[in-house]
Short mmCIF file of C-alpha atoms and ligand atoms in Angstrom, two decimals:
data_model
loop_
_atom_site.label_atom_id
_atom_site.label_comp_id
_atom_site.label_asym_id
_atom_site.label_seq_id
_atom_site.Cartn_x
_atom_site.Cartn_y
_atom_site.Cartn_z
CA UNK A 1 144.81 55.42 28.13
CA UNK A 2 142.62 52.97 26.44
CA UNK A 3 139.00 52.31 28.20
CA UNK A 4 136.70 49.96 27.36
CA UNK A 5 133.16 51.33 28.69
CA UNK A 6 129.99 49.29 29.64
CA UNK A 7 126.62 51.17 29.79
CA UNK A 8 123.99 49.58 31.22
CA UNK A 9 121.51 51.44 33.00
CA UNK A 10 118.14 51.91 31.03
CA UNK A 11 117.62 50.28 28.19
CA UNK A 12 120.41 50.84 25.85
CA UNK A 13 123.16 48.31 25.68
CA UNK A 14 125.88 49.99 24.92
CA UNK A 15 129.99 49.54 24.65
CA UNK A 16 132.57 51.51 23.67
CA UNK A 17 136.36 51.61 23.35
CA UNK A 18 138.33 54.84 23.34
CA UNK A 19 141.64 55.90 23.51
CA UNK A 20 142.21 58.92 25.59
CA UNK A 21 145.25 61.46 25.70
CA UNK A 22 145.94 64.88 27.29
CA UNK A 23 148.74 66.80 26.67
CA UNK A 24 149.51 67.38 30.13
CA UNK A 25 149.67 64.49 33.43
CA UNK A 26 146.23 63.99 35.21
CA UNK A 27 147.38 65.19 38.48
CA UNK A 28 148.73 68.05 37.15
CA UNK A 29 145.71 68.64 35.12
CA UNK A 30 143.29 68.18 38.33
CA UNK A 31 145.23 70.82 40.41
CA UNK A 32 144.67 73.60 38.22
CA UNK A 33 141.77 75.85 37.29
CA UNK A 34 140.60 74.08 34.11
CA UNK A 35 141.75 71.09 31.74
CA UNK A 36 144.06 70.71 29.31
CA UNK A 37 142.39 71.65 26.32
CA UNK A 38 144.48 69.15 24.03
CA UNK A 39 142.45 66.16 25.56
CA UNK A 40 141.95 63.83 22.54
CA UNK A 41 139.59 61.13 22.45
CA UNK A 42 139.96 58.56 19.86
CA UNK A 43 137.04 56.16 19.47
CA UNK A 44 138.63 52.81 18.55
CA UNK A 45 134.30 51.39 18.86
CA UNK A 46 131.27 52.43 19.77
CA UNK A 47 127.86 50.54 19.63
CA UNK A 48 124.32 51.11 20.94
CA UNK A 49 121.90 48.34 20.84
CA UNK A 50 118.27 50.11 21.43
CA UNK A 51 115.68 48.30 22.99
CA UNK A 52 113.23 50.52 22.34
CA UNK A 53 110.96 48.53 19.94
CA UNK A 54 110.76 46.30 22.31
CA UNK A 55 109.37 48.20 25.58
CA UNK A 56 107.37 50.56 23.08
CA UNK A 57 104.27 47.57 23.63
CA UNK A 58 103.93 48.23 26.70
CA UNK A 59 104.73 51.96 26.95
CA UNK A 60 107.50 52.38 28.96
CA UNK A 61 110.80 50.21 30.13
CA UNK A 62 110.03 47.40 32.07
CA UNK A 63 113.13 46.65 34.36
CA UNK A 64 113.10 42.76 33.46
CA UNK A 65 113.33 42.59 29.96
CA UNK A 66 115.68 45.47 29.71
CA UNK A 67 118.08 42.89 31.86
CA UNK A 68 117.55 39.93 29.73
CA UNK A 69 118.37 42.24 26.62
CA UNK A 70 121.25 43.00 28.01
CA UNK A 71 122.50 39.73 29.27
CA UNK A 72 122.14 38.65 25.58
CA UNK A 73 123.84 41.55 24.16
CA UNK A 74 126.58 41.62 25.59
CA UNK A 75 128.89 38.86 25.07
CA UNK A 76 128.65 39.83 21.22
CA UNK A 77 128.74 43.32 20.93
CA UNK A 78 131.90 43.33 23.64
CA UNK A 79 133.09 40.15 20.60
CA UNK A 80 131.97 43.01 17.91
CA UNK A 81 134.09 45.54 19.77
CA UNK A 82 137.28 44.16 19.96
CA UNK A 83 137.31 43.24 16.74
CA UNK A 84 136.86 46.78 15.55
CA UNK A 85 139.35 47.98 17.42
CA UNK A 86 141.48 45.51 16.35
CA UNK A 87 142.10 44.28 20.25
CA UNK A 88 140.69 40.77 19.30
CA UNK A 89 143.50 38.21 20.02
CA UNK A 90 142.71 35.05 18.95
CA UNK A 91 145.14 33.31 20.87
CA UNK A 92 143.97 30.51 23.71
CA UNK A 93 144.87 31.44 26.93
CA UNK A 94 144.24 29.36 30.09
CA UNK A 95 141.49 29.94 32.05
CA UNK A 96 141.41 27.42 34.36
CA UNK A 97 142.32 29.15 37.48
CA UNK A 98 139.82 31.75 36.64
CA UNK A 99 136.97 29.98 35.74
CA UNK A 100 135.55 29.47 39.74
CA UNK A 101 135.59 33.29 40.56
CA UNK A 102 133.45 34.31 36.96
CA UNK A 103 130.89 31.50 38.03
CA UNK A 104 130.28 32.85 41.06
CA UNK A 105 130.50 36.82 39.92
CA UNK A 106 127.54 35.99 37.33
CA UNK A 107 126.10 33.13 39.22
CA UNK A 108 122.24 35.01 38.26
CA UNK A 109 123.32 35.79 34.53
CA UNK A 110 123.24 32.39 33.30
CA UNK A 111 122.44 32.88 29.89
CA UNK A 112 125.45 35.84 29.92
CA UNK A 113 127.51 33.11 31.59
CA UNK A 114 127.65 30.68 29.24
CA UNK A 115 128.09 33.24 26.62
CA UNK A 116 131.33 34.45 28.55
CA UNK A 117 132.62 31.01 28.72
CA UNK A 118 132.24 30.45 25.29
CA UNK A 119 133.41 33.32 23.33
CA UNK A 120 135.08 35.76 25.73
CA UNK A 121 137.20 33.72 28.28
CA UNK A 122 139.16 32.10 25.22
CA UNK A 123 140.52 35.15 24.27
CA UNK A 124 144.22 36.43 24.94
CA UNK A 125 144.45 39.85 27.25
CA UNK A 126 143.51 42.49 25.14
CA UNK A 127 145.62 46.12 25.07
CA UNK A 128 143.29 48.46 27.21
CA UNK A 129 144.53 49.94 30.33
CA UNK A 130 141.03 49.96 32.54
CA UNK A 131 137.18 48.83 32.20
CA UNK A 132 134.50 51.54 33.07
CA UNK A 133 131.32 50.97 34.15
CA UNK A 134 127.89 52.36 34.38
CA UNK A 135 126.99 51.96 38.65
CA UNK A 136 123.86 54.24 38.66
CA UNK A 137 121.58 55.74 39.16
CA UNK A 138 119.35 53.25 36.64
CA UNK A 139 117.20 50.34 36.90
CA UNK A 140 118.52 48.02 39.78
CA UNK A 141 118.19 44.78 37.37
CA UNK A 142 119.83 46.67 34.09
CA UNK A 143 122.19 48.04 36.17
CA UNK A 144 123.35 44.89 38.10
CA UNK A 145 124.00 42.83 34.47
CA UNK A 146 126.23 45.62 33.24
CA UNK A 147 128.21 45.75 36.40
CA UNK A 148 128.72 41.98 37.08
CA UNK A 149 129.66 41.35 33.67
CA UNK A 150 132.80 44.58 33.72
CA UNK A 151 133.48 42.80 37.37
CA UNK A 152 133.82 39.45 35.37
CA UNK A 153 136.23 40.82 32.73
CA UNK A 154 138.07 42.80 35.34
CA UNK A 155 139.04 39.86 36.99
CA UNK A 156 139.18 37.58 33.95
CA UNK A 157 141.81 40.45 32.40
CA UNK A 158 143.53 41.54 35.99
CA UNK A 159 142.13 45.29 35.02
CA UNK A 160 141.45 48.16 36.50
CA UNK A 161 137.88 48.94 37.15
CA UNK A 162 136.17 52.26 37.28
CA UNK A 163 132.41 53.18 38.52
CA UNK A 164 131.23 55.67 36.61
CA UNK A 165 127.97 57.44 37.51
CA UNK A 166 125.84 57.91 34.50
CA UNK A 167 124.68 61.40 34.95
CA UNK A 168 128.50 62.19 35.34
CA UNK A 169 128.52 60.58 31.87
CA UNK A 170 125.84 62.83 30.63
CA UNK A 171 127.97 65.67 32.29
CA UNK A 172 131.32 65.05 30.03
CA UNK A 173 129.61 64.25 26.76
CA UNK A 174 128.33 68.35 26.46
CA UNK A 175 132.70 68.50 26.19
CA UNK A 176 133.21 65.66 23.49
CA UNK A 177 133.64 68.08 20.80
CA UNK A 178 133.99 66.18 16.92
CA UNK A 179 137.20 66.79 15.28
CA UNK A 180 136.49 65.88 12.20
CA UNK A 181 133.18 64.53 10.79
CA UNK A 182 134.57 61.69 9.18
CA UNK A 183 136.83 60.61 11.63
CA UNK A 184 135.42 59.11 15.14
CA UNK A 185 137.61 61.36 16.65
CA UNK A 186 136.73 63.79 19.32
CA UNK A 187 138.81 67.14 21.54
CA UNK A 188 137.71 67.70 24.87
CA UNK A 189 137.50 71.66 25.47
CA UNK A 190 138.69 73.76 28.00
CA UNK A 191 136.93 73.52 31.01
CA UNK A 192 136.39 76.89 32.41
CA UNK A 193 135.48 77.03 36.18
CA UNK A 194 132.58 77.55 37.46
CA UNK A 195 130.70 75.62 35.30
CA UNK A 196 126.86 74.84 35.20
CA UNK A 197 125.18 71.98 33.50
CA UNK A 198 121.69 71.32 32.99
CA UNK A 199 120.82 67.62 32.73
CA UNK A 200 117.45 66.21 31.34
CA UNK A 201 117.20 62.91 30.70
CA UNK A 202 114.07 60.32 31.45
CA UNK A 203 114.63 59.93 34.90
CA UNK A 204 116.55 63.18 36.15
CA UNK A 205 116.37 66.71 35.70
CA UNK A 206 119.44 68.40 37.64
CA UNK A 207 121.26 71.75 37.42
CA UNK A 208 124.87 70.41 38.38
CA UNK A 209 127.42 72.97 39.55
CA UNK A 210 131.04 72.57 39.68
CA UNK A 211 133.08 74.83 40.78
CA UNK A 212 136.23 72.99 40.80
CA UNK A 213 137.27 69.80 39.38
CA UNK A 214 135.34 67.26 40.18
CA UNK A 215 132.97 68.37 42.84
CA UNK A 216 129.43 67.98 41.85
CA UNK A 217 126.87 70.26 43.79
CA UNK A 218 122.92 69.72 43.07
CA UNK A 219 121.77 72.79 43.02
CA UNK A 220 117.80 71.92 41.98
CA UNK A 221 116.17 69.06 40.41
CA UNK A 222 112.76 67.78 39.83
CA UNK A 223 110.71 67.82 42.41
CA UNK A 224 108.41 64.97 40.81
CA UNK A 225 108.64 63.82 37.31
CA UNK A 226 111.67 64.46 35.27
CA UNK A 227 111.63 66.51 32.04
CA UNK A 228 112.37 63.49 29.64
CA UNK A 229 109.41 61.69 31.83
CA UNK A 230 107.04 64.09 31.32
CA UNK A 231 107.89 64.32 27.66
CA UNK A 232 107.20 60.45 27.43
CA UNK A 233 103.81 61.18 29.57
CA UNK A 234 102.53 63.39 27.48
CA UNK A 235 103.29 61.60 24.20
CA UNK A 236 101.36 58.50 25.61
CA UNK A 237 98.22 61.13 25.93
CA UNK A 238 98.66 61.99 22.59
CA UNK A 239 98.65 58.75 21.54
CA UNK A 240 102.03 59.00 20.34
CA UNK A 241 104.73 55.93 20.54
CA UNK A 242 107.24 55.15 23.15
CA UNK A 243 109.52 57.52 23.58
CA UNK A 244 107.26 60.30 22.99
CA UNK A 245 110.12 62.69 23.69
CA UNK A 246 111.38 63.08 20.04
CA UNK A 247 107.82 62.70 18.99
CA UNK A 248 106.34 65.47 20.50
CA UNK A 249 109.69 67.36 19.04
CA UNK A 250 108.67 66.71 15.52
CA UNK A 251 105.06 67.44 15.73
CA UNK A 252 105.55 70.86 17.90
CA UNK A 253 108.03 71.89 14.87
CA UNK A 254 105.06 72.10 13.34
CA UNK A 255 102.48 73.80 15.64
CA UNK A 256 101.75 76.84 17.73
CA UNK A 257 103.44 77.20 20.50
CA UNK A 258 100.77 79.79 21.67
CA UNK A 259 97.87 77.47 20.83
CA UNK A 260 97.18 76.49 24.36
CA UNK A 261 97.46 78.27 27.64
CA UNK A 262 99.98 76.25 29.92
CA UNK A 263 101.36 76.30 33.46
CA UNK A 264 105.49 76.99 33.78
CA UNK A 265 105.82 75.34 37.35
CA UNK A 266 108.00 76.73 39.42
CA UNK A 267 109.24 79.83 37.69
CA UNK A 268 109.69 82.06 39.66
CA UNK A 269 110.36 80.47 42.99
CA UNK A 270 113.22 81.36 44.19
CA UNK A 271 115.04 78.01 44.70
CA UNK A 272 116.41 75.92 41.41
CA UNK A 273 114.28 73.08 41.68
CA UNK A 274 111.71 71.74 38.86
CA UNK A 275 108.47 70.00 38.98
CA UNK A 276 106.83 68.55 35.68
CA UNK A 277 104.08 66.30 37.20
CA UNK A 278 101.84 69.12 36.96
CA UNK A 279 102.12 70.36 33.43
CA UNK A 280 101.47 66.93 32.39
CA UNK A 281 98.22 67.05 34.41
CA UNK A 282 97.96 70.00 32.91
CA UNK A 283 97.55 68.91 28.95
CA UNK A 284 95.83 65.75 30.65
CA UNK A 285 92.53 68.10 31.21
CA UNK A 286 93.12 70.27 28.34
CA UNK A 287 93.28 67.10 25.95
CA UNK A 288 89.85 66.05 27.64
CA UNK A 289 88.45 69.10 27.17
CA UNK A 290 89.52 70.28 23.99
CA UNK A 291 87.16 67.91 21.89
CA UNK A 292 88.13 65.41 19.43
CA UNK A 293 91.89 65.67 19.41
CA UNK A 294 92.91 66.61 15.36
CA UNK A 295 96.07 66.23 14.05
CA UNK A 296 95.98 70.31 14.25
CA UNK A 297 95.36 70.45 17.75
CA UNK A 298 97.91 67.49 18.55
CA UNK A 299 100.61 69.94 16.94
CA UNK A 300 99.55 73.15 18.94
CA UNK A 301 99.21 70.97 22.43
CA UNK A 302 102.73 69.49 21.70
CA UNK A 303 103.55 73.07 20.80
CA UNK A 304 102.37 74.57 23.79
CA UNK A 305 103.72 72.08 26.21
CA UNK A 306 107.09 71.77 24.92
CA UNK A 307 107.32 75.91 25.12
CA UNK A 308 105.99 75.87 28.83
CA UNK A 309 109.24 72.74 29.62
CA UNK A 310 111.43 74.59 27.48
CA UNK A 311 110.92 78.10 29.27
CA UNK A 312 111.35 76.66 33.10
CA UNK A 313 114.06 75.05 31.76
CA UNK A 314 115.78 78.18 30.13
CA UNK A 315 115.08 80.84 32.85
CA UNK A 316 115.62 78.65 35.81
CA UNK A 317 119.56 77.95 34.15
CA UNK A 318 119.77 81.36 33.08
CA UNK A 319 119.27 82.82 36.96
CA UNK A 320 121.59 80.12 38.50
CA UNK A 321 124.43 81.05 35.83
CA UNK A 322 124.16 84.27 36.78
CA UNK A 323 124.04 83.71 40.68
CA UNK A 324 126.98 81.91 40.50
CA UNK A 325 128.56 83.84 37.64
CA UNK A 326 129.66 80.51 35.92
CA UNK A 327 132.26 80.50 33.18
CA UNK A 328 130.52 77.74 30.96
CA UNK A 329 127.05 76.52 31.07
CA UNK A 330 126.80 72.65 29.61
CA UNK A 331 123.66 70.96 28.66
CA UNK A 332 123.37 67.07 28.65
CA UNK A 333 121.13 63.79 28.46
CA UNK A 334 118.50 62.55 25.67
CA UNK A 335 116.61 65.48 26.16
CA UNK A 336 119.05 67.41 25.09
CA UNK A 337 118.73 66.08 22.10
CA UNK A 338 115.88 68.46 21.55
CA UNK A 339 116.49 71.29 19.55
CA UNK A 340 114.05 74.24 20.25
CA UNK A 341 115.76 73.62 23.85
CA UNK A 342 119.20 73.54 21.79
CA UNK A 343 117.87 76.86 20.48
CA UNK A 344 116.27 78.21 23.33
CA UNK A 345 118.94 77.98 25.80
CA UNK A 346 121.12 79.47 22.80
CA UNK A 347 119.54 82.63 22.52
CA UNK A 348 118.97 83.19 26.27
CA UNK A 349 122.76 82.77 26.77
CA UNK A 350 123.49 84.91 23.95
CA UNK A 351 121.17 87.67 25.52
CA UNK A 352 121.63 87.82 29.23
CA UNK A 353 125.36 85.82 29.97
CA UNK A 354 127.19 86.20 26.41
CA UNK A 355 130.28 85.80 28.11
CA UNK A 356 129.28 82.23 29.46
CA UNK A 357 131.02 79.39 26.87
CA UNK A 358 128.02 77.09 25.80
CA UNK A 359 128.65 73.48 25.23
CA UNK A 360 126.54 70.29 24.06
CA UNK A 361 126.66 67.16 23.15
CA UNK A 362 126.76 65.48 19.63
CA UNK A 363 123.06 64.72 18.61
CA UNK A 364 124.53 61.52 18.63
CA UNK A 365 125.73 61.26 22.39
CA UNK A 366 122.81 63.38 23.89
CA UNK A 367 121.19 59.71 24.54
CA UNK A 368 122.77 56.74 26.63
CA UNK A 369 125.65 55.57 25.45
CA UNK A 370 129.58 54.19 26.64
CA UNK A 371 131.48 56.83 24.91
CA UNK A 372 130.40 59.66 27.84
CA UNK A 373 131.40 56.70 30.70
CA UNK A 374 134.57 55.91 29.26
CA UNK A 375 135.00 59.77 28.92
CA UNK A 376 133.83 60.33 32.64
CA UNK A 377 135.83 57.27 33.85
CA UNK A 378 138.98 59.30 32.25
CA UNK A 379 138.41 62.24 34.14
CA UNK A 380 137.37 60.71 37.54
CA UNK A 381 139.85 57.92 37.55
CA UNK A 382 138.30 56.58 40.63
CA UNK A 383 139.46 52.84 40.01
CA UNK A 384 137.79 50.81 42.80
CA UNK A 385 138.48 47.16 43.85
CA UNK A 386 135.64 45.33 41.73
CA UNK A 387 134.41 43.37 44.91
CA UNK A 388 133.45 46.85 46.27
CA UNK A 389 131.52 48.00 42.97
CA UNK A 390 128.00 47.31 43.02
CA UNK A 391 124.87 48.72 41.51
CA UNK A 392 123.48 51.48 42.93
CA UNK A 393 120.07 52.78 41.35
CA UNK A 394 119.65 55.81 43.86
CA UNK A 395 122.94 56.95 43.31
CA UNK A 396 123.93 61.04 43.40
CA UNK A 397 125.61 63.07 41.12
CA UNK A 398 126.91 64.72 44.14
CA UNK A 399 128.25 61.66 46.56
CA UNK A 400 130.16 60.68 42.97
O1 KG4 B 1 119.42 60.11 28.73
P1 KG4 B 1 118.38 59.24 28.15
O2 KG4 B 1 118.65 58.60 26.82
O3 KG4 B 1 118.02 58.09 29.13
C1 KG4 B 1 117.94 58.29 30.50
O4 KG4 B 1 119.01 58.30 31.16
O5 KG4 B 1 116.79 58.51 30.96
O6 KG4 B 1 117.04 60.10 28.05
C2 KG4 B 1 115.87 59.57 27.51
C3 KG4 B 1 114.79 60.63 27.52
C4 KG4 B 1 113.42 60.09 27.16
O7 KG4 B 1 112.49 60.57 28.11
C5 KG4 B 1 113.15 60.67 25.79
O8 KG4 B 1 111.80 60.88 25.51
C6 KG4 B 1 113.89 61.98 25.88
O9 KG4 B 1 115.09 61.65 26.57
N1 KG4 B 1 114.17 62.54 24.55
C7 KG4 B 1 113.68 63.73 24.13
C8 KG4 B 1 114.15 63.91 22.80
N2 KG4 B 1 114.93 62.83 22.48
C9 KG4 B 1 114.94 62.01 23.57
N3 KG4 B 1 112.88 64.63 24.73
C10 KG4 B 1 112.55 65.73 24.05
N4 KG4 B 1 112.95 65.96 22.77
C11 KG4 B 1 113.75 65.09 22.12
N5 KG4 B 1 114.14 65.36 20.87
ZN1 ZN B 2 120.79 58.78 30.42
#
């Protein structure tokens, strides 16, 4: 099955086109106890475009600009796409009768209108099977380009379309496991029932359970700010660019993760949920009050804050995977990306669930990108009627 996927949601344009196989039939697949481990997915393209030079003046994303970024992106990178995977047909087709229904479905993306028109509608059907896209949760304007533009080229190509929920995405790219170096090629593991998954990303902090295929249980999340957030909150008090996430990584490499005495919140309560607002307050007052801020004490406060996330993060897993005596514990989103967390959670599972399987992402698909929809959109299949598809930036892992 060959998916084109459109991601959307933040501010990463991104687009990808695999080419999915499993050994055995989908229905088959989702009746029993775990996946077909000879899932193959073959990445035909894959591009990011990062906007994050651009909403680094001003700190953080701001909603607007990410959606004008995207209408301009993309047109070409979808242009760039095909032509990589060798799907570009140059041959005219007619698009008359279509041309009234596309105006109307991106009547408030001009600019990614006339783009269309220009250099997409032109083009003969390509050879893909269905169109996945990015529905939430996400910034309401980011989110509504991405999904009016795969409800354009659903009904331009008469294609299947397929809502894909992002953390869902973040979910299935822990599984992409790389062949090959060399080769974009990737197997999708066994899934072994129950399965846990922590997922950290900028705006959500979740520990997903699933005990069967594909029901999605919340069993905690933040309370308040998200890990990723927090990350980024602290950074900015550091005086450290946007995103201070891998920022803070690289200078805490380097410091003392003992330096500073800092809260864990919500350690030991008894329920799985997180809360990061206060840890951030936390180096807030110890940054005031710690005198001028050298590049030695930056380390050891980046140090000691990163150790107080990672160790919430760890032991709060680490008691739910052993409440519900999961088979696999999964870790996913840009924070993920992080590697004494990589580490961390590692060891723990090494020393108190060694039987649990462990699996993350790809450095390179722990942030937002279309490879983990189109992967998602594989496994969900929940092809929807694109008039019914809209953005939804509240949307639940768990209503998926
Ligand atoms: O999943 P993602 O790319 O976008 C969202 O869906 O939010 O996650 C972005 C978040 C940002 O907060 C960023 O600072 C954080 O992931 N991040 C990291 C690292 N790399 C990215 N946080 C900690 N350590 C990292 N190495
Ligand atoms: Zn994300």
């Amino acid at each position: 099955m060959k998916i084109l996927a459109i991601e959307t949601s933040c501010d990463e344009t991104a687009i990808a086109i695999a080419e999915l196989h499993s050994g055995r039939g989908l229905t088959r697949m989702r009746s029993r106890t775990h996946a077909d481990a000879s899932t193959r997915v073959r990445v035909l393209s894959q591009d990011i475009a990062s906007q994050v030079k651009i909403h680094a003046a001003y700190g953080g994303v701001v909603p607007n600009l990410a959606r004008r970024e995207h209408e301009k992106n993309l047109v070409p990178m979808l242009v760039v796409a095909l032509t990589e995977a060798h799907l570009k047909n140059p041959k005219l087709q007619n698009i008359k009768p279509k041309q009234g229904v596309i105006a109307d479905i991106l009547t408030r993306e001009t600019e990614l209108l006339q783009k269309f028109k220009k250099s997409i509608m032109p083009l003969a059907l390509p050879d893909i099977d269905a169109i996945a896209v990015t529905y939430g949760p996400g910034l309401a304007p980011a989110l509504w380009t991405g999904v009016n533009f795969a409800r354009a080229l659903a009904t331009l190509w008469d294609k299947p379309l397929i809502p894909v929920n992002h953390m869902a995405g973040h979910f299935f790219s822990a599984f992409l496991g790389k062949d090959r170096a060399e080769v974009p090629q990737f197997s999708i593991s066994n899934f072994q029932f129950p399965i846990l998954a922590l997922l950290v990303s900028g705006g959500h902090t979740e520990l997903v359970l699933v005990k069967k295929p594909w029901r999605f249980q919340i069993i905690g999340c933040t309370r308040d700010d998200a890990v990723g957030e927090a990350f980024d909150k602290v950074g900015r008090i550091l005086g450290l660019p946007y995103p201070g996430g891998p920022e803070i990584a690289r200078l805490a490499e380097k410091g003392n993760p003992s330096a500073y005495t800092l809260p864990r919140p919500m350690l030991h309560t008894k329920d799985y949920n997180f809360s990061f607002s206060g840890l951030k307050t936390a180096v807030l007052y110890l940054v005031r009050d710690i005198g001028k801020l050298t590049p030695q004490k930056k380390k050891g406060v980046a140090a000691s804050f990163q150790a107080a996330a990672i160790e919430v993060l760890v032991k709060k897993t680490i008691r739910a995977a052993k409440e519900y005596k999961v088979s696999t514990l999964a870790l996913g989103g840009g924070v993920a990306a992080n590697t004494a967390l990589r580490v961390a959670l590692y060891a723990a599972i090494e020393k108190d669930v060694p039987a649990t399987d462990f699996f993350i992402p790809d450095i390179l698909l722990c942030g937002d990108n279309a490879l983990m929809i189109a992967t998602a959109a594989y496994f969900l299949q929940k092809k929807t009627p694109w008039q019914k598809i809209i953005a939804m930036p509240n949307l639940q892992l768990a209503k998926q």
